[in-house]
Amino acid sequence: MGSGQRLRDVGGPARGKRNVTGDTVVPAAMRNEYAADQGLSEADLAPDWHTQFGRWFADAVAFPLPEPNAMVVATADAAGRPSGRTVLLKGYDPEGFVFYTNYDSRKGVEATANPWVSLVFPWFPMQRQVVVTGQVARVDRAETEAYFASRPRGSQLGAWASAQSRVVPDRAALDDAYEAVAERFAEVERIPAPPHWGGLRVRPGSVEFWQGRGSRLHDRLRFRRTDGGDWIIERLAP
């Protein structure tokens, strides 16, 4: 399905049958039927993953989805223990997908210890997902500084105030830290990016485009980089 085709609103959770007993919802009884006529064939695909992602991302923006650039980032520590969270995509190109974080946060520390990560774009109202696997590396400092300068001032102050992923005693401690930072930079017009904060670029080894289909026979087409560095397209069983 190319970006020129109009996407139907294929419905949300309200379409599914819910088995409710008292205040308990039984997950196994929940059913949503996927659209049978919104498939994805090899002929639909762009010649490369980043062009295809651009098409689907434009569709997600036009749909419209709330925060279409939201993605789940899964990392793992050196022992292989995983963690996941939702962050916002801030850029993509043939080199990969970029997001920003505190390098001392859990995901920042894990990305340093174990560079293998996965991204999931959960575009459920469109019955689509994009699943990425690859390795992550820091963007250069100039790129971080340029992006940081574009952020609202409140977000800039928040990046300085929050020791992300650390335990704090209460909300007041976080608010006090923010006020202290706001006072520190009160006379500073251009707040610099914190040295512990910056961008991470996920360089994909595979990018899978998932389109829901009827009877759970979904279309899954994957761009995968071979050991030789070439990209191939593979269809996966649902």
mmCIF file with all atom_site columns, N, CA and C in Angstrom, residues 13 22 28 48 51 72 83 92 97 115 124 129 159 161-162 171 176 179 190-191 196 210 223 236:
data_model
loop_
_atom_site.group_PDB
_atom_site.id
_atom_site.type_symbol
_atom_site.label_atom_id
_atom_site.label_alt_id
_atom_site.label_comp_id
_atom_site.label_asym_id
_atom_site.label_entity_id
_atom_site.label_seq_id
_atom_site.pdbx_PDB_ins_code
_atom_site.Cartn_x
_atom_site.Cartn_y
_atom_site.Cartn_z
_atom_site.occupancy
_atom_site.B_iso_or_equiv
_atom_site.pdbx_formal_charge
_atom_site.auth_seq_id
_atom_site.auth_comp_id
_atom_site.auth_asym_id
_atom_site.auth_atom_id
_atom_site.pdbx_PDB_model_num
ATOM 1  N N  . PRO A 1 13  ? -10.061 -0.474  19.721 1.00 0.00 ? 13  PRO A N  1
ATOM 2  C CA . PRO A 1 13  ? -10.472 -1.499  20.662 1.00 0.00 ? 13  PRO A CA 1
ATOM 3  C C  . PRO A 1 13  ? -11.980 -1.674  20.768 1.00 0.00 ? 13  PRO A C  1
ATOM 4  N N  . GLY A 1 22  ? -18.054 -8.480  35.905 1.00 0.00 ? 22  GLY A N  1
ATOM 5  C CA . GLY A 1 22  ? -17.853 -7.487  36.955 1.00 0.00 ? 22  GLY A CA 1
ATOM 6  C C  . GLY A 1 22  ? -16.910 -6.416  36.467 1.00 0.00 ? 22  GLY A C  1
ATOM 7  N N  . ALA A 1 28  ? -8.156  -12.884 26.930 1.00 0.00 ? 28  ALA A N  1
ATOM 8  C CA . ALA A 1 28  ? -8.254  -13.950 25.934 1.00 0.00 ? 28  ALA A CA 1
ATOM 9  C C  . ALA A 1 28  ? -9.535  -13.878 25.130 1.00 0.00 ? 28  ALA A C  1
ATOM 10 N N  . ASP A 1 48  ? 14.099  0.819   -1.155 1.00 0.00 ? 48  ASP A N  1
ATOM 11 C CA . ASP A 1 48  ? 14.944  0.769   0.036  1.00 0.00 ? 48  ASP A CA 1
ATOM 12 C C  . ASP A 1 48  ? 14.090  1.036   1.265  1.00 0.00 ? 48  ASP A C  1
ATOM 13 N N  . THR A 1 51  ? 13.064  4.880   2.226  1.00 0.00 ? 51  THR A N  1
ATOM 14 C CA . THR A 1 51  ? 12.003  5.456   1.412  1.00 0.00 ? 51  THR A CA 1
ATOM 15 C C  . THR A 1 51  ? 10.660  4.851   1.803  1.00 0.00 ? 51  THR A C  1
ATOM 16 N N  . VAL A 1 72  ? 8.780   2.412   20.564 1.00 0.00 ? 72  VAL A N  1
ATOM 17 C CA . VAL A 1 72  ? 9.283   1.661   21.702 1.00 0.00 ? 72  VAL A CA 1
ATOM 18 C C  . VAL A 1 72  ? 10.746  1.314   21.430 1.00 0.00 ? 72  VAL A C  1
ATOM 19 N N  . SER A 1 83  ? 15.103  -4.146  28.756 1.00 0.00 ? 83  SER A N  1
ATOM 20 C CA . SER A 1 83  ? 14.198  -3.111  29.247 1.00 0.00 ? 83  SER A CA 1
ATOM 21 C C  . SER A 1 83  ? 13.649  -2.369  28.032 1.00 0.00 ? 83  SER A C  1
ATOM 22 N N  . TYR A 1 92  ? 15.465  10.595  10.796 1.00 0.00 ? 92  TYR A N  1
ATOM 23 C CA . TYR A 1 92  ? 15.827  9.343   10.137 1.00 0.00 ? 92  TYR A CA 1
ATOM 24 C C  . TYR A 1 92  ? 16.374  9.673   8.754  1.00 0.00 ? 92  TYR A C  1
ATOM 25 N N  . PHE A 1 97  ? 17.953  5.732   12.506 1.00 0.00 ? 97  PHE A N  1
ATOM 26 C CA . PHE A 1 97  ? 16.915  6.436   13.256 1.00 0.00 ? 97  PHE A CA 1
ATOM 27 C C  . PHE A 1 97  ? 17.559  7.108   14.468 1.00 0.00 ? 97  PHE A C  1
ATOM 28 N N  . PRO A 1 115 ? 25.314  -2.628  22.396 1.00 0.00 ? 115 PRO A N  1
ATOM 29 C CA . PRO A 1 115 ? 24.795  -1.738  21.355 1.00 0.00 ? 115 PRO A CA 1
ATOM 30 C C  . PRO A 1 115 ? 23.615  -2.291  20.559 1.00 0.00 ? 115 PRO A C  1
ATOM 31 N N  . PHE A 1 124 ? -1.167  1.138   15.673 1.00 0.00 ? 124 PHE A N  1
ATOM 32 C CA . PHE A 1 124 ? -2.290  0.211   15.788 1.00 0.00 ? 124 PHE A CA 1
ATOM 33 C C  . PHE A 1 124 ? -3.547  0.655   15.048 1.00 0.00 ? 124 PHE A C  1
ATOM 34 N N  . GLN A 1 129 ? 2.720   -1.963  11.874 1.00 0.00 ? 129 GLN A N  1
ATOM 35 C CA . GLN A 1 129 ? 3.883   -1.817  12.738 1.00 0.00 ? 129 GLN A CA 1
ATOM 36 C C  . GLN A 1 129 ? 5.128   -1.730  11.858 1.00 0.00 ? 129 GLN A C  1
ATOM 37 N N  . ALA A 1 159 ? 16.300  18.905  30.820 1.00 0.00 ? 159 ALA A N  1
ATOM 38 C CA . ALA A 1 159 ? 17.414  18.003  30.543 1.00 0.00 ? 159 ALA A CA 1
ATOM 39 C C  . ALA A 1 159 ? 18.547  18.204  31.550 1.00 0.00 ? 159 ALA A C  1
ATOM 40 N N  . ALA A 1 161 ? 17.977  19.427  34.678 1.00 0.00 ? 161 ALA A N  1
ATOM 41 C CA . ALA A 1 161 ? 17.463  19.204  36.033 1.00 0.00 ? 161 ALA A CA 1
ATOM 42 C C  . ALA A 1 161 ? 17.297  17.736  36.384 1.00 0.00 ? 161 ALA A C  1
ATOM 43 N N  . SER A 1 162 ? 16.980  16.900  35.393 1.00 0.00 ? 162 SER A N  1
ATOM 44 C CA . SER A 1 162 ? 16.617  15.518  35.677 1.00 0.00 ? 162 SER A CA 1
ATOM 45 C C  . SER A 1 162 ? 17.804  14.569  35.561 1.00 0.00 ? 162 SER A C  1
ATOM 46 N N  . ARG A 1 171 ? 8.441   14.217  44.386 1.00 0.00 ? 171 ARG A N  1
ATOM 47 C CA . ARG A 1 171 ? 8.259   15.164  43.292 1.00 0.00 ? 171 ARG A CA 1
ATOM 48 C C  . ARG A 1 171 ? 8.883   16.519  43.614 1.00 0.00 ? 171 ARG A C  1
ATOM 49 N N  . ASP A 1 176 ? 12.363  21.208  42.725 1.00 0.00 ? 176 ASP A N  1
ATOM 50 C CA . ASP A 1 176 ? 13.418  22.067  43.270 1.00 0.00 ? 176 ASP A CA 1
ATOM 51 C C  . ASP A 1 176 ? 14.633  22.083  42.348 1.00 0.00 ? 176 ASP A C  1
ATOM 52 N N  . GLU A 1 179 ? 13.868  24.368  39.445 1.00 0.00 ? 179 GLU A N  1
ATOM 53 C CA . GLU A 1 179 ? 13.932  25.781  39.817 1.00 0.00 ? 179 GLU A CA 1
ATOM 54 C C  . GLU A 1 179 ? 15.377  26.244  39.962 1.00 0.00 ? 179 GLU A C  1
ATOM 55 N N  . ARG A 1 190 ? 21.238  31.344  25.332 1.00 0.00 ? 190 ARG A N  1
ATOM 56 C CA . ARG A 1 190 ? 21.374  30.077  24.621 1.00 0.00 ? 190 ARG A CA 1
ATOM 57 C C  . ARG A 1 190 ? 21.915  29.018  25.589 1.00 0.00 ? 190 ARG A C  1
ATOM 58 N N  . ILE A 1 191 ? 21.037  28.188  26.095 1.00 0.00 ? 191 ILE A N  1
ATOM 59 C CA . ILE A 1 191 ? 21.431  27.166  27.057 1.00 0.00 ? 191 ILE A CA 1
ATOM 60 C C  . ILE A 1 191 ? 22.176  26.057  26.312 1.00 0.00 ? 191 ILE A C  1
ATOM 61 N N  . HIS A 1 196 ? 26.188  15.231  29.458 1.00 0.00 ? 196 HIS A N  1
ATOM 62 C CA . HIS A 1 196 ? 25.725  13.853  29.605 1.00 0.00 ? 196 HIS A CA 1
ATOM 63 C C  . HIS A 1 196 ? 24.472  13.575  28.784 1.00 0.00 ? 196 HIS A C  1
ATOM 64 N N  . TRP A 1 210 ? 5.007   -4.355  8.770  1.00 0.00 ? 210 TRP A N  1
ATOM 65 C CA . TRP A 1 210 ? 3.959   -5.302  9.179  1.00 0.00 ? 210 TRP A CA 1
ATOM 66 C C  . TRP A 1 210 ? 2.608   -4.673  8.898  1.00 0.00 ? 210 TRP A C  1
ATOM 67 N N  . PHE A 1 223 ? 13.224  -5.745  5.082  1.00 0.00 ? 223 PHE A N  1
ATOM 68 C CA . PHE A 1 223 ? 14.510  -5.408  4.467  1.00 0.00 ? 223 PHE A CA 1
ATOM 69 C C  . PHE A 1 223 ? 15.597  -5.879  5.424  1.00 0.00 ? 223 PHE A C  1
ATOM 70 N N  . LEU A 1 236 ? 8.033   -12.806 5.696  1.00 0.00 ? 236 LEU A N  1
ATOM 71 C CA . LEU A 1 236 ? 7.996   -13.640 6.886  1.00 0.00 ? 236 LEU A CA 1
ATOM 72 C C  . LEU A 1 236 ? 6.580   -14.160 7.114  1.00 0.00 ? 236 LEU A C  1
#
